[in-house]
XYZ file of C-alpha atoms in Angstrom:
444
model
C -10.534 -29.769 -14.750
C -7.848 -30.415 -12.073
C -6.980 -33.184 -9.733
C -6.229 -32.637 -6.147
C -2.656 -32.898 -4.942
C -3.203 -36.519 -3.694
C -5.397 -37.478 -6.643
C -8.393 -38.267 -4.467
C -10.544 -35.354 -5.819
C -11.251 -33.889 -9.145
C -12.596 -30.321 -9.663
C -14.494 -29.189 -12.810
C -15.495 -25.828 -13.825
C -17.563 -24.479 -16.733
C -20.715 -22.671 -17.725
C -22.915 -20.628 -15.380
C -19.916 -19.926 -13.115
C -20.151 -23.253 -11.274
C -17.460 -25.467 -9.969
C -17.958 -29.075 -8.669
C -15.825 -31.491 -6.744
C -15.817 -35.217 -7.545
C -14.509 -38.311 -5.836
C -11.456 -39.209 -7.895
C -12.036 -42.961 -7.420
C -15.795 -43.425 -7.732
C -16.684 -40.400 -9.765
C -19.392 -39.509 -7.270
C -20.077 -35.702 -6.661
C -18.829 -34.252 -3.478
C -21.200 -31.656 -1.960
C -23.127 -29.055 -3.891
C -21.950 -26.963 -6.848
C -20.138 -23.763 -5.851
C -21.171 -20.807 -7.876
C -18.920 -17.821 -8.329
C -21.132 -15.883 -10.709
C -22.909 -16.180 -14.009
C -19.934 -15.912 -16.320
C -18.178 -18.883 -17.807
C -15.194 -20.291 -15.877
C -12.186 -21.261 -17.965
C -9.597 -22.400 -15.350
C -9.422 -24.307 -12.070
C -6.541 -25.167 -9.771
C -6.017 -26.822 -6.378
C -3.821 -25.310 -3.745
C -0.668 -27.154 -2.738
C -2.352 -28.705 0.294
C -5.721 -29.375 -1.385
C -7.418 -27.199 1.169
C -8.391 -24.458 -1.283
C -9.400 -24.135 -4.902
C -9.008 -21.314 -7.321
C -11.276 -20.727 -10.343
C -11.271 -17.883 -12.878
C -12.887 -16.967 -16.186
C -14.760 -14.462 -18.179
C -15.504 -12.108 -15.216
C -11.793 -11.185 -15.043
C -11.691 -12.261 -11.401
C -9.935 -15.046 -9.463
C -12.202 -16.727 -6.995
C -11.061 -18.967 -4.082
C -13.076 -21.638 -2.320
C -12.448 -23.824 0.888
C -12.622 -27.366 -0.400
C -13.845 -28.620 2.968
C -16.649 -26.250 3.656
C -17.160 -25.350 0.043
C -17.435 -21.672 1.149
C -15.764 -18.703 -0.600
C -12.355 -17.650 0.759
C -12.052 -13.876 1.037
C -13.052 -11.594 -1.790
C -12.501 -12.266 -5.441
C -9.040 -11.049 -6.526
C -9.381 -8.171 -9.112
C -6.714 -6.929 -11.489
C -7.053 -8.554 -14.875
C -9.081 -6.693 -17.528
C -9.863 -9.712 -19.723
C -10.791 -13.406 -19.404
C -8.433 -15.344 -17.214
C -7.196 -18.285 -19.140
C -4.772 -20.156 -16.735
C -4.135 -20.675 -13.084
C -1.324 -22.445 -11.156
C -0.297 -22.470 -7.503
C 3.417 -22.136 -6.632
C 4.677 -24.469 -3.848
C 4.677 -21.524 -1.285
C 0.919 -20.995 -1.816
C 1.097 -17.989 -4.157
C -1.104 -18.147 -7.172
C -0.155 -17.333 -10.711
C -2.789 -16.321 -13.317
C -2.570 -15.537 -16.963
C -5.280 -13.684 -18.977
C -6.162 -12.377 -22.365
C -5.092 -8.894 -21.245
C -1.609 -10.272 -21.950
C -0.638 -10.074 -18.271
C 0.692 -12.532 -15.770
C -0.037 -11.866 -12.138
C 1.320 -13.475 -8.909
C -1.154 -13.237 -6.039
C -0.625 -13.742 -2.316
C -3.986 -15.215 -1.361
C -3.388 -14.510 2.359
C -3.630 -10.826 1.662
C -6.879 -10.612 -0.165
C -9.274 -10.021 2.722
C -9.471 -6.470 4.258
C -8.567 -6.214 7.902
C -10.758 -3.052 8.141
C -13.863 -2.345 6.267
C -15.492 1.082 6.664
C -18.624 2.417 5.033
C -16.919 5.557 3.710
C -13.746 6.285 1.669
C -10.555 6.107 3.743
C -8.289 9.067 3.086
C -5.620 8.548 5.762
C -3.949 5.763 7.788
C -1.329 5.770 10.568
C 0.179 2.968 12.622
C 1.192 3.301 16.279
C 4.923 2.925 16.954
C 4.256 -0.453 18.814
C 2.146 -1.622 15.895
C -0.813 -2.429 18.232
C -3.120 0.395 17.089
C -4.251 1.851 13.783
C -6.057 5.048 13.048
C -7.968 5.778 9.887
C -9.311 9.158 8.629
C -12.271 9.201 6.204
C -13.874 11.332 3.648
C -16.595 12.463 6.044
C -14.017 13.681 8.542
C -14.281 10.867 11.087
C -11.117 9.504 12.734
C -11.470 5.879 13.920
C -9.210 3.819 16.159
C -8.596 0.018 15.547
C -6.518 -2.699 17.087
C -3.983 -4.532 14.907
C -6.696 -7.145 13.959
C -9.048 -4.491 12.712
C -11.451 -4.277 15.721
C -12.768 -0.848 16.655
C -11.280 0.662 19.778
C -13.149 3.331 21.660
C -15.452 6.004 20.160
C -14.762 7.808 16.884
C -12.651 10.963 17.106
C -14.874 13.664 15.727
C -14.601 17.393 14.959
C -13.444 17.522 11.341
C -16.295 18.429 8.922
C -14.501 17.390 5.715
C -11.991 14.921 4.474
C -9.058 14.029 6.746
C -5.857 14.889 4.878
C -3.245 13.098 7.054
C -2.827 11.281 10.369
C 0.364 10.981 12.391
C 1.167 9.229 15.731
C 3.658 10.817 18.198
C 6.805 8.699 18.586
C 5.623 7.598 22.051
C 2.236 6.586 20.650
C 0.383 8.795 23.093
C -1.011 11.376 20.700
C -2.623 11.486 17.272
C -2.409 14.434 14.919
C -4.871 15.096 12.129
C -5.083 17.651 9.309
C -8.423 18.338 7.723
C -9.691 19.726 4.524
C -12.002 21.873 6.664
C -8.918 23.871 7.602
C -8.727 22.580 11.118
C -5.849 20.778 12.883
C -6.308 18.600 15.896
C -4.263 16.633 18.344
C -6.003 13.855 20.241
C -4.975 11.775 23.266
C -4.595 8.271 21.838
C -5.918 6.659 25.056
C -8.984 8.778 26.053
C -9.646 10.831 22.888
C -9.356 14.119 24.526
C -8.670 16.802 21.828
C -6.748 19.959 21.392
C -7.932 22.120 18.465
C -5.465 24.557 16.824
C -6.689 27.747 15.111
C -8.565 26.947 11.914
C -7.821 28.467 8.538
C -11.253 28.956 6.955
C -11.413 27.927 3.329
C -7.804 26.655 3.311
C -7.723 22.834 3.385
C -4.910 21.246 5.387
C -3.223 18.353 3.564
C -0.490 17.411 5.914
C 0.351 17.111 9.662
C 3.414 15.186 10.911
C 5.108 14.744 14.242
C 8.840 15.276 14.407
C 10.914 12.222 15.544
C 11.308 13.797 19.021
C 7.674 14.344 19.367
C 8.051 17.955 20.407
C 7.139 19.449 17.040
C 4.367 19.128 14.542
C 4.552 20.568 10.987
C 1.312 21.287 9.067
C 0.591 22.615 5.608
C -1.968 22.748 2.927
C -3.744 24.853 0.309
C -2.337 28.153 1.476
C 1.148 27.185 0.432
C 2.461 27.931 3.904
C 4.158 25.520 6.353
C 3.562 25.950 10.101
C 5.799 24.371 12.766
C 4.354 24.129 16.264
C 5.869 23.276 19.598
C 3.413 20.686 21.152
C 5.229 19.664 24.299
C 2.606 21.503 26.330
C -0.086 23.919 25.093
C 0.557 24.136 21.302
C 2.685 27.176 20.442
C 3.346 28.181 16.884
C 7.090 28.722 16.240
C 7.055 29.364 12.438
C 4.682 30.134 9.677
C 6.399 30.649 6.286
C 5.620 30.581 2.552
C 7.030 27.252 1.253
C 5.443 26.691 -2.253
C 3.563 28.925 -4.605
C 0.465 26.708 -4.368
C -0.898 23.838 -2.266
C 1.599 21.888 -0.097
C 0.456 18.365 -0.333
C 2.920 16.357 1.857
C 5.555 16.743 4.529
C 8.127 14.542 6.166
C 10.699 15.046 8.864
C 14.167 13.412 8.395
C 14.884 10.592 10.938
C 17.137 12.851 13.080
C 14.509 15.659 13.044
C 16.894 18.228 11.530
C 15.340 18.559 8.186
C 11.729 18.843 6.968
C 10.881 17.907 3.369
C 7.903 19.345 1.509
C 6.256 18.980 -1.837
C 3.260 20.325 -3.560
C 1.290 21.151 -6.654
C 4.192 23.088 -8.145
C 6.038 19.808 -8.570
C 9.040 20.641 -6.442
C 10.559 18.946 -3.408
C 12.109 21.302 -0.871
C 14.222 20.844 2.238
C 13.956 23.137 5.345
C 15.914 23.515 8.519
C 13.380 22.220 11.072
C 14.738 24.551 13.816
C 15.075 27.774 11.881
C 12.601 27.178 9.001
C 15.223 28.416 6.634
C 15.560 26.653 3.186
C 18.367 24.205 2.846
C 19.689 24.368 -0.632
C 17.676 24.917 -3.841
C 14.477 23.048 -4.640
C 15.154 19.495 -5.671
C 14.579 18.798 -9.428
C 15.074 15.706 -11.474
C 14.381 14.399 -15.016
C 10.806 13.444 -14.197
C 9.770 16.367 -11.935
C 6.492 17.926 -12.993
C 3.421 19.546 -11.413
C 1.240 17.908 -8.831
C 3.558 16.141 -6.574
C 1.573 14.340 -3.914
C 3.980 12.376 -1.693
C 7.436 12.847 -0.068
C 9.486 10.785 2.364
C 12.858 10.192 3.871
C 14.743 6.889 3.837
C 15.341 5.524 7.344
C 19.105 6.465 7.240
C 18.117 9.989 6.263
C 20.386 9.997 3.189
C 17.644 9.832 0.562
C 14.516 11.810 -0.013
C 11.776 10.681 -2.437
C 8.923 12.346 -4.165
C 6.100 11.146 -6.300
C 2.813 12.194 -7.792
C 0.980 12.819 -11.062
C 3.630 11.610 -13.443
C 3.762 8.166 -11.874
C 7.424 8.260 -11.149
C 9.058 7.870 -7.708
C 12.109 10.195 -7.888
C 14.994 9.966 -5.427
C 17.656 12.517 -4.407
C 20.795 12.345 -2.340
C 20.177 14.588 0.605
C 23.678 15.889 0.955
C 24.438 16.525 -2.640
C 20.853 17.207 -3.907
C 21.719 15.064 -7.000
C 18.876 12.962 -8.397
C 19.208 9.280 -7.806
C 17.324 6.272 -9.112
C 13.849 6.477 -10.507
C 11.334 3.773 -9.622
C 9.208 2.765 -12.580
C 6.207 4.430 -14.216
C 2.967 3.253 -12.507
C 0.364 5.996 -12.918
C -0.563 8.693 -10.432
C 0.928 7.997 -7.006
C -0.700 9.171 -3.785
C 1.617 7.781 -1.186
C 5.105 6.313 -0.672
C 6.778 4.613 2.356
C 10.101 2.998 3.101
C 10.316 -0.267 5.093
C 11.925 0.173 8.462
C 15.262 -1.384 7.266
C 15.178 0.808 4.119
C 15.385 -2.135 1.820
C 11.961 -1.737 0.363
C 10.018 1.266 -1.067
C 6.240 1.004 -1.508
C 3.799 3.263 -3.281
C -0.004 3.429 -3.522
C -1.643 4.574 -6.642
C -4.811 5.995 -8.270
C -5.139 2.674 -10.100
C -5.793 0.819 -6.784
C -2.568 -1.023 -6.859
C 0.284 -1.210 -4.348
C 3.717 -1.574 -5.683
C 6.856 -2.676 -3.892
C 10.463 -2.099 -5.092
C 13.888 -3.333 -4.001
C 15.732 -0.092 -3.123
C 19.206 -1.540 -3.954
C 18.314 -2.389 -7.455
C 15.458 0.072 -8.227
C 13.509 -2.916 -9.602
C 10.026 -4.286 -8.700
C 10.175 -6.885 -5.973
C 6.914 -8.499 -7.009
C 3.936 -8.034 -9.244
C 1.536 -5.216 -8.240
C -0.492 -5.980 -5.150
C -4.049 -5.964 -6.294
C -7.288 -6.004 -4.346
C -8.439 -2.397 -3.723
C -11.189 -1.110 -5.930
C -10.408 2.626 -5.475
C -7.330 4.774 -5.236
C -4.746 3.816 -2.550
C -4.524 6.904 -0.363
C -1.895 5.693 2.169
C 0.720 3.000 2.425
C 2.628 2.256 5.664
C 4.830 -0.543 6.911
C 4.303 -2.021 10.284
C 7.113 -1.118 12.735
C 8.700 -4.609 12.427
C 8.485 -4.544 8.621
C 6.551 -7.761 8.617
C 3.532 -6.336 6.700
C 2.584 -3.424 4.485
C -0.839 -1.814 5.128
C -2.799 0.131 2.535
C -5.874 2.355 2.856
C -8.197 3.123 -0.013
C -11.114 5.074 -1.279
C -12.947 1.768 -1.373
C -13.216 1.914 2.466
C -10.863 -0.802 3.337
C -7.457 -1.330 4.853
C -5.512 -4.313 3.567
C -2.489 -6.060 5.089
C 0.139 -7.430 2.596
C 2.694 -9.828 4.283
C 6.286 -8.850 3.602
C 9.027 -11.346 3.850
C 12.771 -11.213 3.309
C 12.861 -14.768 2.056
C 12.651 -14.039 -1.711
C 15.377 -11.266 -1.346
C 17.563 -13.618 0.666
C 17.168 -16.349 -1.958
C 17.911 -13.974 -4.828
C 20.979 -12.811 -2.979
C 22.392 -16.317 -3.090
C 21.514 -16.987 -6.727
C 23.469 -15.913 -9.737
C 20.855 -16.841 -12.414
C 17.094 -17.203 -12.942
C 15.636 -20.567 -13.912
C 15.469 -21.295 -17.655
C 12.315 -21.164 -19.623
C 12.463 -24.953 -19.827
C 12.693 -25.238 -16.118
C 9.719 -22.839 -15.775
C 7.634 -25.077 -18.050
C 8.603 -28.116 -16.018
C 8.416 -26.790 -12.516
C 5.662 -24.074 -12.756
C 3.472 -24.532 -15.923
C 3.955 -24.508 -19.717
C 0.609 -22.768 -19.886
C 1.774 -19.665 -17.999
C 4.228 -17.171 -19.549
C 7.673 -17.081 -18.230
C 8.400 -14.656 -15.380
C 11.893 -14.222 -13.875
C 11.836 -14.695 -10.143
C 14.859 -12.509 -9.389
C 14.881 -9.113 -11.165
C 18.354 -8.167 -12.483
C 19.683 -11.693 -12.761
C 20.297 -13.259 -16.194
C 17.957 -16.015 -17.426
C 19.367 -19.483 -17.559
């Protein structure tokens, strides 16, 4: 049971997955029972303002209800693998849960509802430079356009007959490039959907297609192990086609100044190329955790760092100038996508386990608990241009938006110590295991 913040209501939860509200003074029931499912509920908590209620139990999920309408709020929050035993809201509205799987999770309830829900697995996502338009690619080859609120814009962009490998907006937002597993490569006009189709490669899936920062070039690559660089200022003209990796090239990224092109692939190496001459720059990048099946590559916004990730679950960094390996961002299981925030302070990854993880680049530590909500692999992560949100696309057919804020980092920058365990028990809950709020700081 739990009292509301002003003591005027009492919530009870128990058998048959039901939760009820009661008048705190008279004991009279308020409304009808709210049912989250057939499993036993073991914990209930009011939100800080009393407008929402969280319940959890044997189904391993955290459910939320609107206490005024007594209707569910968003989808159940999935992530625990055993009975959830304890719930507590933090003053800022985040929710802490503890379960028999020996894990503590911190949830941002505002981020649990998908902004896009498709009927097919989503394999690619791109955000326009102004943040006003999204495009998604699907397992059936369809490319769809959406506004920032998740409403469909215009007809679908068709032509691909298999999975869309990657999508990329031109820097001016006027064009959309797509690489397909059917071996075709297309450029669409973002406004009217007019399409240019480049020569197909039968039987050779294309995994990657990216615009250069200047918008005059597109690099594409895939199962053939070759990289092609095209001049797309007018009618597309192929400038280079060269063997880059001994097997499939899975990802490409231009440096912010457009001078370098990074590639990675099933051979596990990250390689740098001169974007103008297509000549290799230095030797393949290697690190202590490099192995086969690298799936993601990217540059930091300042162009000084390149990252790679994939099957081994590590995000490995290298200094671009020296080619020396840098910090490694923790083991998380197979990683499909990585992205830096626009200011370069955060690094995000999307994994095969359905989680999104965010790290503080300066300390190479997790900024928060894994962001949980997807029920399939996370195929793409991308920050909005202003850095205010992180979007993720998944095989479960959804795109989710996770609010990002500098407030926790700004606060941790001013602190020299974490709260003590005694303070945690007093200010958060003695029933929830201790969790330091600022990674890297000592415990009081």
